[in-house]
Amino acid sequence: MIISTTPTLEGNPVRQYLGVVTGETIVGANIFKDFLAGIRDIVGGRAGSYEKVLIEAKDASMAEMQQRAEAMGANAILGVDIDYETVGEGGTMLMVATSGTAVII
């Protein structure tokens, strides 16, 4: 499956638009709360464990969106958008939402 943030794919005309597809993932964000509280302790470095959680949540959301597109008969998703948001009381959860247009090219 081709997944792209662009609205078109050069050399691959869209034959059929199937509709909007989404994927959502919510993970516990206690580590993000701890991270934000301790941000002043991180100087000039990267927080690898936090990045790993973000990547895993994004990958899960993308996989869910792809599965929904495949169920519709799509072979591509165009115009993909990825949003990150904290949710829940006190921002204790991280939500990653992906959306795009399922198409046949």
PDB file of C-alpha atoms in Angstrom:
ATOM      1  CA  MET A   1       0.000   0.000   0.000  1.00  0.00           C
ATOM      2  CA  ILE A   2       1.272   3.436  -0.929  1.00  0.00           C
ATOM      3  CA  ILE A   3       0.852   5.979   1.866  1.00  0.00           C
ATOM      4  CA  SER A   4       1.598   9.612   1.114  1.00  0.00           C
ATOM      5  CA  THR A   5       1.087  13.025   2.644  1.00  0.00           C
ATOM      6  CA  THR A   6       0.620  14.467  -0.832  1.00  0.00           C
ATOM      7  CA  PRO A   7      -2.825  14.759  -2.470  1.00  0.00           C
ATOM      8  CA  THR A   8      -1.647  13.065  -5.667  1.00  0.00           C
ATOM      9  CA  LEU A   9       1.087  10.697  -6.824  1.00  0.00           C
ATOM     10  CA  GLU A  10       2.964  11.743  -9.916  1.00  0.00           C
ATOM     11  CA  GLY A  11       2.424   9.227 -12.707  1.00  0.00           C
ATOM     12  CA  ASN A  12      -0.327   7.410 -10.780  1.00  0.00           C
ATOM     13  CA  PRO A  13      -3.747   8.916 -11.485  1.00  0.00           C
ATOM     14  CA  VAL A  14      -6.458   8.229  -8.931  1.00  0.00           C
ATOM     15  CA  ARG A  15      -9.030   5.903 -10.503  1.00  0.00           C
ATOM     16  CA  GLN A  16     -11.437   5.924  -7.566  1.00  0.00           C
ATOM     17  CA  TYR A  17     -11.811   7.800  -4.296  1.00  0.00           C
ATOM     18  CA  LEU A  18     -13.126   5.469  -1.594  1.00  0.00           C
ATOM     19  CA  GLY A  19     -13.395   7.844   1.355  1.00  0.00           C
ATOM     20  CA  VAL A  20     -11.704   9.055   4.494  1.00  0.00           C
ATOM     21  CA  VAL A  21      -9.865   6.535   6.645  1.00  0.00           C
ATOM     22  CA  THR A  22      -8.540   7.070  10.140  1.00  0.00           C
ATOM     23  CA  GLY A  23      -6.435   5.381  12.757  1.00  0.00           C
ATOM     24  CA  GLU A  24      -6.301   6.238  16.416  1.00  0.00           C
ATOM     25  CA  THR A  25      -4.004   5.143  19.204  1.00  0.00           C
ATOM     26  CA  ILE A  26      -4.121   6.208  22.823  1.00  0.00           C
ATOM     27  CA  VAL A  27      -1.278   5.337  25.161  1.00  0.00           C
ATOM     28  CA  GLY A  28      -0.634   6.114  28.799  1.00  0.00           C
ATOM     29  CA  ALA A  29       1.301   9.327  28.996  1.00  0.00           C
ATOM     30  CA  ASN A  30       2.594   9.236  32.539  1.00  0.00           C
ATOM     31  CA  ILE A  31       6.051   9.177  31.040  1.00  0.00           C
ATOM     32  CA  PHE A  32       5.186  12.320  29.104  1.00  0.00           C
ATOM     33  CA  LYS A  33       4.000  14.039  32.274  1.00  0.00           C
ATOM     34  CA  ASP A  34       7.266  13.029  33.926  1.00  0.00           C
ATOM     35  CA  PHE A  35       9.120  14.143  30.841  1.00  0.00           C
ATOM     36  CA  LEU A  36       7.485  17.565  30.800  1.00  0.00           C
ATOM     37  CA  ALA A  37       8.098  17.994  34.516  1.00  0.00           C
ATOM     38  CA  GLY A  38      11.728  17.058  34.095  1.00  0.00           C
ATOM     39  CA  ILE A  39      12.397  18.842  30.813  1.00  0.00           C
ATOM     40  CA  ARG A  40      14.637  21.354  32.518  1.00  0.00           C
ATOM     41  CA  ASP A  41      16.895  18.422  33.476  1.00  0.00           C
ATOM     42  CA  ILE A  42      17.478  17.478  29.851  1.00  0.00           C
ATOM     43  CA  VAL A  43      20.183  19.641  28.380  1.00  0.00           C
ATOM     44  CA  GLY A  44      21.209  19.286  24.770  1.00  0.00           C
ATOM     45  CA  GLY A  45      20.164  15.643  24.476  1.00  0.00           C
ATOM     46  CA  ARG A  46      17.369  13.541  23.112  1.00  0.00           C
ATOM     47  CA  ALA A  47      14.983  11.482  25.210  1.00  0.00           C
ATOM     48  CA  GLY A  48      15.217   8.171  23.381  1.00  0.00           C
ATOM     49  CA  SER A  49      12.649   6.304  25.484  1.00  0.00           C
ATOM     50  CA  TYR A  50      10.041   9.010  24.890  1.00  0.00           C
ATOM     51  CA  GLU A  51      10.787   9.120  21.185  1.00  0.00           C
ATOM     52  CA  LYS A  52      10.340   5.349  21.047  1.00  0.00           C
ATOM     53  CA  VAL A  53       6.856   5.594  22.578  1.00  0.00           C
ATOM     54  CA  LEU A  54       5.891   8.326  20.115  1.00  0.00           C
ATOM     55  CA  ILE A  55       7.116   6.268  17.166  1.00  0.00           C
ATOM     56  CA  GLU A  56       5.300   3.136  18.366  1.00  0.00           C
ATOM     57  CA  ALA A  57       2.031   5.048  18.845  1.00  0.00           C
ATOM     58  CA  LYS A  58       2.347   6.638  15.400  1.00  0.00           C
ATOM     59  CA  ASP A  59       3.113   3.276  13.782  1.00  0.00           C
ATOM     60  CA  ALA A  60       0.095   1.654  15.461  1.00  0.00           C
ATOM     61  CA  SER A  61      -2.188   4.465  14.311  1.00  0.00           C
ATOM     62  CA  MET A  62      -0.840   4.253  10.748  1.00  0.00           C
ATOM     63  CA  ALA A  63      -1.284   0.452  10.706  1.00  0.00           C
ATOM     64  CA  GLU A  64      -4.900   0.795  11.858  1.00  0.00           C
ATOM     65  CA  MET A  65      -5.590   3.366   9.134  1.00  0.00           C
ATOM     66  CA  GLN A  66      -3.986   1.098   6.526  1.00  0.00           C
ATOM     67  CA  GLN A  67      -6.094  -1.881   7.640  1.00  0.00           C
ATOM     68  CA  ARG A  68      -9.260   0.181   7.270  1.00  0.00           C
ATOM     69  CA  ALA A  69      -8.208   1.311   3.798  1.00  0.00           C
ATOM     70  CA  GLU A  70      -7.435  -2.267   2.742  1.00  0.00           C
ATOM     71  CA  ALA A  71     -10.877  -3.351   3.974  1.00  0.00           C
ATOM     72  CA  MET A  72     -12.361  -0.741   1.618  1.00  0.00           C
ATOM     73  CA  GLY A  73     -10.350  -2.145  -1.307  1.00  0.00           C
ATOM     74  CA  ALA A  74      -7.832   0.717  -1.472  1.00  0.00           C
ATOM     75  CA  ASN A  75      -4.279   0.339  -2.690  1.00  0.00           C
ATOM     76  CA  ALA A  76      -3.154   3.801  -1.554  1.00  0.00           C
ATOM     77  CA  ILE A  77      -3.884   6.468   1.036  1.00  0.00           C
ATOM     78  CA  LEU A  78      -3.314  10.083   0.045  1.00  0.00           C
ATOM     79  CA  GLY A  79      -3.240  13.348   1.969  1.00  0.00           C
ATOM     80  CA  VAL A  80      -2.203  11.658   5.207  1.00  0.00           C
ATOM     81  CA  ASP A  81      -2.164  13.837   8.317  1.00  0.00           C
ATOM     82  CA  ILE A  82      -0.735  12.828  11.699  1.00  0.00           C
ATOM     83  CA  ASP A  83      -1.862  14.604  14.871  1.00  0.00           C
ATOM     84  CA  TYR A  84      -0.508  14.237  18.406  1.00  0.00           C
ATOM     85  CA  GLU A  85      -2.566  15.361  21.383  1.00  0.00           C
ATOM     86  CA  THR A  86      -2.658  14.808  25.115  1.00  0.00           C
ATOM     87  CA  VAL A  87      -6.060  13.767  26.443  1.00  0.00           C
ATOM     88  CA  GLY A  88      -7.590  12.701  29.719  1.00  0.00           C
ATOM     89  CA  GLU A  89      -7.583  14.332  33.102  1.00  0.00           C
ATOM     90  CA  GLY A  90      -4.392  16.312  33.427  1.00  0.00           C
ATOM     91  CA  GLY A  91      -3.164  15.214  29.992  1.00  0.00           C
ATOM     92  CA  THR A  92      -2.247  11.752  31.237  1.00  0.00           C
ATOM     93  CA  MET A  93      -2.813  10.029  27.887  1.00  0.00           C
ATOM     94  CA  LEU A  94      -1.269  10.592  24.481  1.00  0.00           C
ATOM     95  CA  MET A  95      -3.460  10.255  21.410  1.00  0.00           C
ATOM     96  CA  VAL A  96      -2.050   9.840  17.934  1.00  0.00           C
ATOM     97  CA  ALA A  97      -4.636  10.214  15.179  1.00  0.00           C
ATOM     98  CA  THR A  98      -3.954   9.656  11.507  1.00  0.00           C
ATOM     99  CA  SER A  99      -6.285  10.366   8.617  1.00  0.00           C
ATOM    100  CA  GLY A 100      -6.169  10.284   4.866  1.00  0.00           C
ATOM    101  CA  THR A 101      -8.154   9.477   1.751  1.00  0.00           C
ATOM    102  CA  ALA A 102      -8.363   5.846   0.677  1.00  0.00           C
ATOM    103  CA  VAL A 103      -8.022   5.548  -3.100  1.00  0.00           C
ATOM    104  CA  ILE A 104      -7.450   3.122  -5.924  1.00  0.00           C
ATOM    105  CA  ILE A 105      -4.645   4.196  -8.242  1.00  0.00           C
TER     106      ILE A 105
END
